[in-house]
Short mmCIF file of C-alpha atoms in Angstrom, two decimals:
data_model
loop_
_atom_site.label_atom_id
_atom_site.label_comp_id
_atom_site.label_asym_id
_atom_site.label_seq_id
_atom_site.Cartn_x
_atom_site.Cartn_y
_atom_site.Cartn_z
CA UNK A 1 17.50 13.46 -30.83
CA UNK A 2 14.08 12.01 -29.89
CA UNK A 3 14.46 9.56 -26.64
CA UNK A 4 12.24 6.57 -26.62
CA UNK A 5 11.47 4.67 -23.52
CA UNK A 6 11.28 0.81 -23.15
CA UNK A 7 8.70 -1.40 -21.88
CA UNK A 8 10.65 -1.82 -18.53
CA UNK A 9 11.08 1.87 -18.48
CA UNK A 10 7.29 2.53 -18.86
CA UNK A 11 6.17 0.17 -16.89
CA UNK A 12 8.61 1.61 -13.86
CA UNK A 13 7.46 4.95 -14.28
CA UNK A 14 5.57 6.28 -11.42
CA UNK A 15 2.07 7.69 -13.32
CA UNK A 16 1.74 3.42 -14.50
CA UNK A 17 -0.78 1.59 -13.13
CA UNK A 18 0.79 -1.25 -12.77
CA UNK A 19 3.69 0.61 -10.64
CA UNK A 20 0.66 2.22 -8.94
CA UNK A 21 -0.92 -1.59 -7.46
CA UNK A 22 2.32 -3.10 -6.79
CA UNK A 23 3.31 0.33 -4.43
CA UNK A 24 -0.35 -0.43 -3.57
CA UNK A 25 0.76 -4.07 -2.31
CA UNK A 26 3.93 -3.26 -1.35
CA UNK A 27 2.62 -0.93 1.62
CA UNK A 28 0.45 -3.39 2.75
CA UNK A 29 3.08 -5.67 3.32
CA UNK A 30 5.22 -2.98 5.08
CA UNK A 31 3.29 -1.60 7.59
CA UNK A 32 1.94 -3.64 11.05
CA UNK A 33 0.31 -6.66 10.23
CA UNK A 34 -2.74 -5.71 8.25
CA UNK A 35 -3.27 -3.46 11.18
CA UNK A 36 -6.11 -0.39 10.60
CA UNK A 37 -6.59 2.32 12.71
CA UNK A 38 -10.33 3.94 12.47
CA UNK A 39 -11.71 6.69 14.06
CA UNK A 40 -15.13 6.55 16.33
CA UNK A 41 -16.65 9.87 16.23
CA UNK A 42 -19.48 10.61 18.39
CA UNK A 43 -21.10 13.56 19.12
CA UNK A 44 -24.70 14.69 21.16
CA UNK A 45 -27.62 16.38 19.45
CA UNK A 46 -30.24 17.35 21.29
CA UNK A 47 -29.47 15.26 24.03
CA UNK A 48 -28.95 12.12 21.73
CA UNK A 49 -25.98 10.35 21.18
CA UNK A 50 -24.75 10.26 16.86
CA UNK A 51 -22.42 8.35 15.65
CA UNK A 52 -20.35 8.66 12.03
CA UNK A 53 -20.59 6.20 9.12
CA UNK A 54 -18.76 6.73 6.04
CA UNK A 55 -19.46 4.57 2.92
CA UNK A 56 -16.66 2.43 1.77
CA UNK A 57 -15.32 3.39 -1.58
CA UNK A 58 -15.51 -0.31 -2.90
CA UNK A 59 -18.61 -1.83 -1.89
CA UNK A 60 -20.39 0.84 -0.42
CA UNK A 61 -20.81 -0.78 3.05
CA UNK A 62 -20.97 1.37 6.19
CA UNK A 63 -17.88 1.71 7.78
CA UNK A 64 -15.59 4.01 10.39
CA UNK A 65 -13.09 6.15 8.65
CA UNK A 66 -10.01 3.77 9.20
CA UNK A 67 -6.78 3.66 7.44
CA UNK A 68 -3.03 2.20 7.69
CA UNK A 69 -0.79 3.21 9.95
CA UNK A 70 1.52 6.09 8.72
CA UNK A 71 4.77 5.77 10.18
CA UNK A 72 6.82 8.02 12.56
CA UNK A 73 2.96 8.84 14.02
CA UNK A 74 1.40 8.10 17.30
CA UNK A 75 -1.59 5.89 16.38
CA UNK A 76 -4.58 8.55 17.80
CA UNK A 77 -3.25 11.19 15.38
CA UNK A 78 -3.84 8.85 12.63
CA UNK A 79 -7.30 7.95 13.54
CA UNK A 80 -8.03 11.88 13.63
CA UNK A 81 -6.26 12.42 10.56
CA UNK A 82 -8.45 9.59 8.64
CA UNK A 83 -12.01 11.19 10.33
CA UNK A 84 -10.92 15.05 8.81
CA UNK A 85 -9.45 12.76 4.80
CA UNK A 86 -12.29 10.64 4.51
CA UNK A 87 -15.32 12.93 6.11
CA UNK A 88 -14.01 16.63 7.19
CA UNK A 89 -14.59 15.73 10.68
CA UNK A 90 -12.18 17.08 13.60
CA UNK A 91 -12.30 16.96 16.82
CA UNK A 92 -10.92 15.66 20.18
CA UNK A 93 -9.26 11.90 19.81
CA UNK A 94 -8.99 9.56 22.99
CA UNK A 95 -4.88 9.08 22.51
CA UNK A 96 -5.82 5.38 24.38
CA UNK A 97 -7.07 2.67 21.92
CA UNK A 98 -10.75 2.61 22.72
CA UNK A 99 -12.01 -1.21 21.19
CA UNK A 100 -10.85 -3.53 18.58
CA UNK A 101 -12.30 -5.84 15.90
CA UNK A 102 -11.74 -7.96 13.13
CA UNK A 103 -12.49 -6.61 9.16
CA UNK A 104 -11.59 -7.18 6.21
CA UNK A 105 -10.08 -5.44 3.31
CA UNK A 106 -11.15 -5.85 0.10
CA UNK A 107 -8.98 -4.63 -2.97
CA UNK A 108 -10.68 -4.91 -6.85
CA UNK A 109 -13.33 -6.93 -5.29
CA UNK A 110 -10.87 -9.91 -6.21
CA UNK A 111 -8.36 -9.77 -3.54
CA UNK A 112 -9.69 -9.75 0.40
CA UNK A 113 -7.30 -9.42 3.10
CA UNK A 114 -8.61 -9.85 6.91
CA UNK A 115 -7.34 -6.79 9.25
CA UNK A 116 -7.40 -5.81 12.60
CA UNK A 117 -8.69 -2.33 13.72
CA UNK A 118 -7.82 -0.67 16.72
CA UNK A 119 -10.56 1.71 17.49
CA UNK A 120 -10.06 5.37 18.88
CA UNK A 121 -13.16 7.78 20.45
CA UNK A 122 -13.39 10.47 18.53
CA UNK A 123 -15.64 13.73 19.96
CA UNK A 124 -16.83 15.52 16.82
CA UNK A 125 -16.04 19.56 17.18
CA UNK A 126 -16.48 20.47 14.21
CA UNK A 127 -17.09 18.89 10.30
CA UNK A 128 -15.71 20.91 7.20
CA UNK A 129 -17.00 21.12 4.02
CA UNK A 130 -13.96 20.69 1.75
CA UNK A 131 -11.60 17.94 2.99
CA UNK A 132 -9.37 15.36 0.43
CA UNK A 133 -12.44 12.75 -0.03
CA UNK A 134 -15.28 14.74 -0.87
CA UNK A 135 -17.00 13.83 -3.19
CA UNK A 136 -15.82 9.87 -2.68
CA UNK A 137 -17.87 8.85 -0.55
CA UNK A 138 -21.29 9.44 1.61
CA UNK A 139 -20.48 10.37 5.27
CA UNK A 140 -23.65 10.38 7.65
CA UNK A 141 -24.23 10.96 11.15
CA UNK A 142 -26.72 8.90 12.74
CA UNK A 143 -28.63 7.49 16.23
CA UNK A 144 -26.49 5.13 17.43
CA UNK A 145 -29.25 2.64 17.37
CA UNK A 146 -29.72 3.33 14.02
CA UNK A 147 -25.93 3.28 13.04
CA UNK A 148 -25.54 -0.43 14.48
CA UNK A 149 -28.39 -1.29 12.43
CA UNK A 150 -26.74 0.07 8.93
CA UNK A 151 -23.51 -2.20 10.19
CA UNK A 152 -22.95 -5.36 8.35
CA UNK A 153 -19.61 -6.57 10.18
CA UNK A 154 -20.20 -7.57 13.62
CA UNK A 155 -17.46 -6.60 14.78
CA UNK A 156 -17.85 -3.09 14.29
CA UNK A 157 -21.99 -3.48 15.58
CA UNK A 158 -20.97 -4.60 18.74
CA UNK A 159 -18.42 -1.77 19.21
CA UNK A 160 -21.00 0.29 18.76
CA UNK A 161 -23.30 -1.25 21.12
CA UNK A 162 -20.47 -0.97 24.01
CA UNK A 163 -19.98 2.55 23.09
CA UNK A 164 -24.13 3.08 23.20
CA UNK A 165 -23.72 0.91 27.18
CA UNK A 166 -20.85 3.28 28.19
CA UNK A 167 -22.53 6.63 27.41
CA UNK A 168 -25.59 5.15 28.88
CA UNK A 169 -23.83 4.43 31.98
CA UNK A 170 -22.15 7.43 31.59
CA UNK A 171 -24.84 9.68 31.80
CA UNK A 172 -26.53 8.04 34.89
CA UNK A 173 -23.64 8.08 36.43
#
């Protein structure tokens, strides 16, 4: 005897697009209030400070690797995970937050949510070719001034200016 699924069973199946969309929205409200964790990846190449920017999946804006907090993970570990998943970057992540800025997270171009982004410094040691979001984003290492110029979000640009100032102060100390 052939088993048939009701419409409700079909919609509730884990693979159905409506169920996947609902789970995304549900996760948004289960996490700490609209907080995202970002990795500000940096390195020195020939004495020049470079930072990593990645393209967002939805709009192509230049952003930091970031994501929602991961349950039972410390925030700095989440930052390291995001850097690897979105750009293949591994390195030493500071345990304390470096900065915080306001941003917006877009869902399907129609729904936008304001977020607080908690930023952790990650001194890059390597960049792998094989990582979870390879082919979905573009990752660029840029001199700090060029990275500041590519930012469309003032909050992110301000964090990059702060990093430039702090690194210059360290080099002269």
